[in-house]
Amino acid sequence: MIREKRPTLADLVKKTGFSQGAISRAFNGNGGISDATCKKILKAAREIGYHPNPSARNFKRGYSGRVGIILPNLQNANYSEIYEHLDTVMSSGGTATSLALTHYCAEREADTILHWSAGETDALVINPIPKGVNLDLYRKLKSWGYPLLFIYLSFGNEFDCLTVDYNQSLRQALSYLKDVGHKKVAYVGFVPPAAVAYGKHGTLVKALEDVGLAFDEELSVMHASGAEAGRASFEQWQTLGRRPTAVVAFNDETAASIYCEARYLGLQIPKDLSLLGGDDVRDAELIGLSTIRNDRREMASKIFSMLKNRMRDFDSPIQRQSLRSELVMRQSLGPPSKD
């Protein structure tokens, strides 16, 4: 595979027409140039994929012995737990880790990728921004021979990825809901506008069709997830004058928020609302939340193994692997109320 040359300072000078000194001031934030000039320089740098190398290494550098981990947040315990396992596994293998959080901001993700790939880290593990907003940047890094591995989301056969297969576990949970009398199931979780359903939402829609249950789109709440989901969901249902009998939440954090709001309103789980989470974080058991478990320790080990393979032989075949999930039945699923 022929490698493309990583953009240099000279390339950015040529693209912008600004001097090396002006470009240096834009990146260092030392003043001496206008805000407008600074924005133009940084925008152009992002477009061509340039970032100054803070460690005085270039792409012919020796290895830093460090892998960058880029996650959305740590508020979701799933992410904090996967990072703990990654750090433990990689440290035992002689590799240090750096952690960055995107908070679902595409610009923050892009800046971190450009910064770290310029010499701070030898490879990146990324839970990417939804819908592949930075896909062109990922492709640039691949063309430069820089190792990337994506978790939870994949981009076809272009990149190494490790995902979790929720389909069978969801089908088990939905079959149970159907058997005890539910007719429809709603979804709660942030879903970016798209022509087709994808991710956890897409898996749910397909699984509902497979088991013969209806997707309750009207009562689904697709503009909120996490700690805000409970209040947002019940406000929407109050406006509509009815609520679903069963909900599949994007993750345990979202489900816990719905659970707490339901209890605050005097509702009983599962009598008034059946609730399924996802990820089986540590606190899920405390509230009796039925959920879908994935083994994060196994996931961390697979990530490190796949990443070492890519770093050892960049031109080896693309690695696409998927971990099986497991339905954990607790007390939050049951028959619908007869009222």
Coordinates of C-alpha atoms in Angstrom, one line a residue:
M1 CA 0.0 0.0 0.0
I2 CA 1.4 3.4 -1.0
R3 CA 1.5 5.8 1.9
E4 CA 0.4 9.4 1.4
K5 CA 2.7 12.1 2.9
R6 CA 1.4 13.7 6.0
P7 CA 0.9 17.5 5.6
T8 CA 3.7 19.7 6.8
L9 CA 4.0 23.3 7.9
A10 CA 5.1 24.2 4.4
D11 CA 1.8 22.8 3.0
L12 CA -0.2 25.0 5.4
V13 CA 1.8 28.1 4.5
K14 CA 1.1 27.4 0.9
K15 CA -2.6 26.8 1.5
T16 CA -3.2 29.9 3.7
G17 CA -0.6 32.4 2.4
F18 CA 0.3 33.2 6.0
S19 CA 3.8 33.1 7.4
Q20 CA 5.2 30.3 9.6
G21 CA 5.3 32.8 12.5
A22 CA 1.6 33.6 12.1
I23 CA 0.8 29.9 11.9
S24 CA 2.8 29.2 15.1
R25 CA 1.0 32.0 16.9
A26 CA -2.4 30.6 15.9
F27 CA -1.5 27.2 17.4
N28 CA 0.2 28.5 20.5
G29 CA -2.4 31.1 21.3
N30 CA 0.3 33.7 22.0
G31 CA -1.6 36.6 20.3
G32 CA -0.1 38.9 17.7
I33 CA -2.7 37.9 15.1
S34 CA -6.4 38.7 14.8
D35 CA -9.1 36.3 15.8
A36 CA -10.2 36.1 12.2
T37 CA -6.7 35.1 11.0
C38 CA -6.4 32.6 13.7
K39 CA -9.7 30.9 12.8
K40 CA -8.7 30.8 9.1
I41 CA -5.4 29.1 9.9
L42 CA -6.9 26.5 12.2
K43 CA -9.8 25.8 9.8
A44 CA -7.3 25.3 6.9
A45 CA -5.1 23.1 9.1
R46 CA -8.1 20.9 9.9
E47 CA -9.0 20.6 6.3
I48 CA -5.6 19.3 5.2
G49 CA -5.0 17.3 8.4
Y50 CA -2.0 19.3 9.7
H51 CA -1.1 19.6 13.4
P52 CA 2.3 20.6 14.8
N53 CA 4.3 17.8 16.4
P54 CA 4.6 18.8 20.1
S55 CA 7.2 16.1 20.8
A56 CA 9.5 17.0 17.9
R57 CA 8.8 13.6 16.4
N58 CA 7.7 13.2 12.8
F59 CA 6.1 10.2 11.0
K60 CA 9.6 8.6 10.9
R61 CA 9.7 8.8 14.7
G62 CA 10.5 6.1 17.2
Y63 CA 7.4 4.8 19.1
S64 CA 6.0 6.7 22.0
G65 CA 4.8 3.6 23.8
R66 CA 1.4 5.2 24.2
V67 CA -2.1 4.5 22.8
G68 CA -4.8 7.2 22.7
I69 CA -8.3 6.3 23.8
I70 CA -11.1 8.6 22.6
L71 CA -14.5 8.2 24.2
P72 CA -17.7 10.3 24.4
N73 CA -17.8 10.9 28.1
L74 CA -17.3 9.2 31.5
Q75 CA -20.7 10.1 32.8
N76 CA -21.9 6.8 31.2
A77 CA -20.3 4.2 33.5
N78 CA -19.9 1.9 30.5
Y79 CA -17.2 4.2 29.2
S80 CA -15.4 4.6 32.5
E81 CA -15.4 0.8 33.0
I82 CA -14.1 0.1 29.5
Y83 CA -11.3 2.6 30.0
E84 CA -10.3 1.1 33.3
H85 CA -10.0 -2.3 31.6
L86 CA -8.1 -0.9 28.6
D87 CA -5.7 0.9 30.9
T88 CA -5.1 -2.3 32.9
V89 CA -4.7 -4.6 29.9
M90 CA -2.4 -2.2 28.0
S91 CA -0.3 -1.3 31.1
S92 CA 0.3 -4.9 31.8
G93 CA 1.5 -5.2 28.2
G94 CA 4.0 -2.3 28.5
T95 CA 1.8 0.3 26.8
A96 CA 0.7 3.6 28.4
T97 CA -2.7 5.2 27.6
S98 CA -4.0 8.7 27.2
L99 CA -7.7 9.5 27.5
A100 CA -9.7 12.2 25.7
L101 CA -13.4 12.9 25.8
T102 CA -15.3 14.3 22.9
H103 CA -18.7 15.0 24.5
Y104 CA -20.1 14.2 21.1
C105 CA -18.3 17.3 19.6
A106 CA -16.9 16.5 16.1
E107 CA -14.5 19.4 16.2
R108 CA -13.1 18.3 19.5
E109 CA -12.7 14.7 18.2
A110 CA -10.9 16.0 15.1
D111 CA -8.5 18.2 17.0
T112 CA -7.6 15.4 19.4
I113 CA -7.0 13.0 16.6
L114 CA -4.7 15.4 14.7
H115 CA -2.8 16.4 17.8
W116 CA -2.2 12.8 19.1
S117 CA -1.5 11.3 15.7
A118 CA 1.3 13.9 15.2
G119 CA 3.5 12.0 17.6
E120 CA 1.9 11.9 21.0
T121 CA 0.5 8.4 20.5
D122 CA 1.3 5.4 18.3
A123 CA -2.3 4.4 17.7
L124 CA -5.9 5.4 18.5
V125 CA -8.9 3.5 19.9
I126 CA -12.0 5.6 19.1
N127 CA -15.7 5.4 19.9
P128 CA -16.5 7.7 17.0
I129 CA -18.9 10.6 16.6
P130 CA -22.2 9.2 15.2
K131 CA -22.9 9.2 11.5
G132 CA -19.2 9.4 10.6
V133 CA -18.9 13.1 10.7
N134 CA -15.1 12.9 10.7
L135 CA -14.8 9.9 8.3
D136 CA -12.6 11.9 5.8
L137 CA -10.2 12.5 8.6
Y138 CA -10.1 8.8 9.6
R139 CA -9.3 8.0 5.9
K140 CA -6.5 10.5 5.9
L141 CA -4.9 8.9 8.9
K142 CA -5.3 5.5 7.3
S143 CA -3.6 6.8 4.1
W144 CA -0.7 8.0 6.3
G145 CA -0.3 4.5 7.8
Y146 CA -1.5 5.5 11.2
P147 CA -3.3 2.6 13.2
L148 CA -7.0 3.2 14.1
L149 CA -9.5 0.9 15.8
F150 CA -13.1 1.8 16.2
I151 CA -15.4 0.4 19.0
Y152 CA -19.2 0.1 19.1
L153 CA -19.5 1.6 15.6
S154 CA -18.1 0.4 12.3
F155 CA -17.5 1.8 8.8
G156 CA -17.9 -1.2 6.6
N157 CA -14.7 -2.8 5.6
E158 CA -12.5 0.3 5.7
F159 CA -11.2 0.1 9.3
D160 CA -10.6 -2.3 12.1
C161 CA -13.5 -2.4 14.5
L162 CA -14.9 -4.2 17.5
T163 CA -18.7 -4.0 18.0
V164 CA -21.2 -5.7 20.3
D165 CA -23.9 -7.9 18.8
Y166 CA -27.1 -7.0 20.7
N167 CA -29.5 -8.7 18.3
Q168 CA -29.9 -12.1 20.0
S169 CA -30.2 -10.6 23.4
L170 CA -32.7 -8.1 22.3
R171 CA -34.8 -10.8 20.6
Q172 CA -34.9 -12.8 23.8
A173 CA -36.1 -9.8 25.8
L174 CA -38.7 -8.8 23.2
S175 CA -39.9 -12.4 22.9
Y176 CA -40.5 -12.3 26.7
L177 CA -42.4 -9.0 26.5
K178 CA -44.6 -10.4 23.7
D179 CA -45.3 -13.6 25.7
V180 CA -46.5 -11.6 28.7
G181 CA -48.8 -9.5 26.7
H182 CA -47.1 -6.4 25.3
K183 CA -48.1 -5.3 21.8
K184 CA -45.7 -2.3 21.2
V185 CA -42.3 -1.2 22.4
A186 CA -40.9 2.3 22.4
Y187 CA -37.2 3.4 22.3
V188 CA -35.6 6.1 24.4
G189 CA -32.2 7.4 23.3
F190 CA -30.7 10.2 21.2
V191 CA -31.0 9.3 17.5
P192 CA -29.4 11.7 14.9
P193 CA -31.7 12.4 11.9
A194 CA -31.0 9.7 9.3
A195 CA -32.7 8.1 6.4
V196 CA -32.5 4.7 8.0
A197 CA -32.4 3.5 11.6
Y198 CA -28.9 2.4 12.7
G199 CA -27.0 1.5 15.9
K200 CA -29.0 0.3 18.9
H201 CA -32.1 1.9 17.5
G202 CA -31.8 0.1 14.2
T203 CA -31.1 -3.2 15.9
L204 CA -34.3 -2.8 18.0
V205 CA -36.5 -2.0 15.0
K206 CA -35.2 -5.1 13.2
A207 CA -35.6 -7.3 16.3
L208 CA -39.2 -6.1 16.9
E209 CA -40.0 -7.0 13.3
D210 CA -38.5 -10.5 13.8
V211 CA -40.5 -11.3 16.9
G212 CA -43.7 -9.8 15.7
L213 CA -44.0 -6.7 17.9
A214 CA -44.8 -3.2 16.8
F215 CA -42.3 -0.3 17.1
D216 CA -44.1 2.5 19.0
E217 CA -42.5 5.4 17.1
E218 CA -45.0 8.0 18.4
L219 CA -44.1 7.3 22.0
S220 CA -40.4 6.8 21.4
V221 CA -38.1 9.7 22.7
M222 CA -35.3 10.2 20.3
H223 CA -34.0 13.6 21.4
A224 CA -32.6 12.7 24.8
S225 CA -30.5 10.1 26.5
G226 CA -28.5 9.7 29.7
A227 CA -29.5 11.6 32.9
E228 CA -31.9 13.9 31.1
A229 CA -33.9 11.1 29.5
G230 CA -36.3 10.5 32.4
R231 CA -37.8 14.0 32.6
A232 CA -37.8 14.4 28.8
S233 CA -39.6 11.1 28.3
F234 CA -42.3 11.7 30.8
E235 CA -42.9 15.3 29.6
Q236 CA -43.4 14.0 26.1
W237 CA -45.7 11.2 27.2
Q238 CA -47.7 13.7 29.4
T239 CA -48.1 16.0 26.3
L240 CA -49.4 13.0 24.3
G241 CA -51.7 11.9 27.0
R242 CA -50.4 8.4 27.2
R243 CA -47.2 6.4 27.9
P244 CA -45.8 3.2 26.5
T245 CA -46.1 -0.1 28.3
A246 CA -42.5 -1.1 27.5
V247 CA -39.3 0.8 26.7
V248 CA -35.9 -0.2 25.5
A249 CA -33.4 2.4 26.5
F250 CA -30.1 3.2 24.7
N251 CA -28.1 2.3 27.8
D252 CA -28.3 1.7 31.6
E253 CA -27.8 5.4 32.3
T254 CA -30.8 6.3 30.2
A255 CA -32.8 3.5 31.7
A256 CA -31.9 4.5 35.3
S257 CA -33.0 8.1 34.6
I258 CA -36.4 6.8 33.4
Y259 CA -36.6 4.5 36.4
C260 CA -36.0 7.3 38.9
E261 CA -38.5 9.6 37.2
A262 CA -41.1 6.9 37.2
R263 CA -40.6 6.3 40.9
Y264 CA -40.8 10.0 41.6
L265 CA -44.1 10.1 39.8
G266 CA -45.4 7.2 41.9
L267 CA -45.3 4.6 39.1
Q268 CA -44.3 1.0 39.7
I269 CA -41.7 -0.8 37.6
P270 CA -42.5 -3.1 35.8
K271 CA -46.3 -2.9 36.5
D272 CA -46.7 0.5 35.0
L273 CA -43.7 0.4 32.7
S274 CA -41.4 -2.4 31.6
L275 CA -37.8 -1.2 31.2
L276 CA -34.7 -2.7 29.5
G277 CA -31.3 -1.1 29.7
G278 CA -28.0 -1.9 28.1
D279 CA -24.4 -2.5 29.2
D280 CA -25.0 -3.8 32.7
V281 CA -23.0 -1.2 34.5
R282 CA -22.3 -1.7 38.2
D283 CA -25.4 0.2 39.5
A284 CA -27.9 -1.6 37.3
E285 CA -28.2 -4.4 39.7
L286 CA -29.0 -2.0 42.6
I287 CA -32.3 -1.0 41.0
G288 CA -33.2 -4.4 39.6
L289 CA -32.7 -3.3 36.0
S290 CA -33.0 -5.9 33.3
T291 CA -30.3 -5.2 30.8
I292 CA -27.9 -6.5 28.2
R293 CA -24.4 -7.3 29.3
N294 CA -21.2 -7.2 27.3
D295 CA -18.0 -8.3 28.9
R296 CA -15.8 -5.2 29.0
R297 CA -12.8 -7.1 30.3
E298 CA -12.9 -9.4 27.2
M299 CA -13.5 -6.4 25.0
A300 CA -10.4 -4.6 26.3
S301 CA -8.3 -7.7 25.7
K302 CA -9.6 -8.0 22.1
I303 CA -9.0 -4.3 21.4
F304 CA -5.4 -4.5 22.5
S305 CA -4.8 -7.7 20.6
M306 CA -6.3 -6.3 17.4
L307 CA -4.4 -3.0 17.8
K308 CA -1.0 -4.8 18.2
N309 CA -1.7 -6.8 15.1
R310 CA -2.3 -3.6 13.1
M311 CA 0.8 -1.9 14.6
R312 CA 2.9 -5.0 13.8
D313 CA 1.6 -5.2 10.1
F314 CA -0.3 -2.1 8.9
D315 CA -1.1 -3.7 5.6
S316 CA -2.7 -6.9 7.0
P317 CA -6.4 -7.6 6.2
I318 CA -9.0 -5.4 8.0
Q319 CA -10.1 -6.9 11.3
R320 CA -13.8 -6.8 12.0
Q321 CA -14.9 -8.6 15.2
S322 CA -18.1 -8.6 17.2
L323 CA -18.7 -9.7 20.8
R324 CA -21.8 -11.6 21.9
S325 CA -24.0 -10.0 24.5
E326 CA -26.1 -11.6 27.2
L327 CA -29.6 -10.8 28.5
V328 CA -29.6 -10.2 32.2
M329 CA -33.2 -10.6 33.5
R330 CA -33.9 -8.8 36.8
Q331 CA -37.1 -7.2 38.0
S332 CA -37.8 -4.4 35.5
L333 CA -39.6 -6.4 32.9
G334 CA -43.1 -7.8 33.4
P335 CA -46.6 -8.0 32.0
P336 CA -48.4 -4.8 31.1
S337 CA -50.9 -3.3 33.6
K338 CA -54.5 -4.5 33.2
D339 CA -55.8 -1.0 34.1

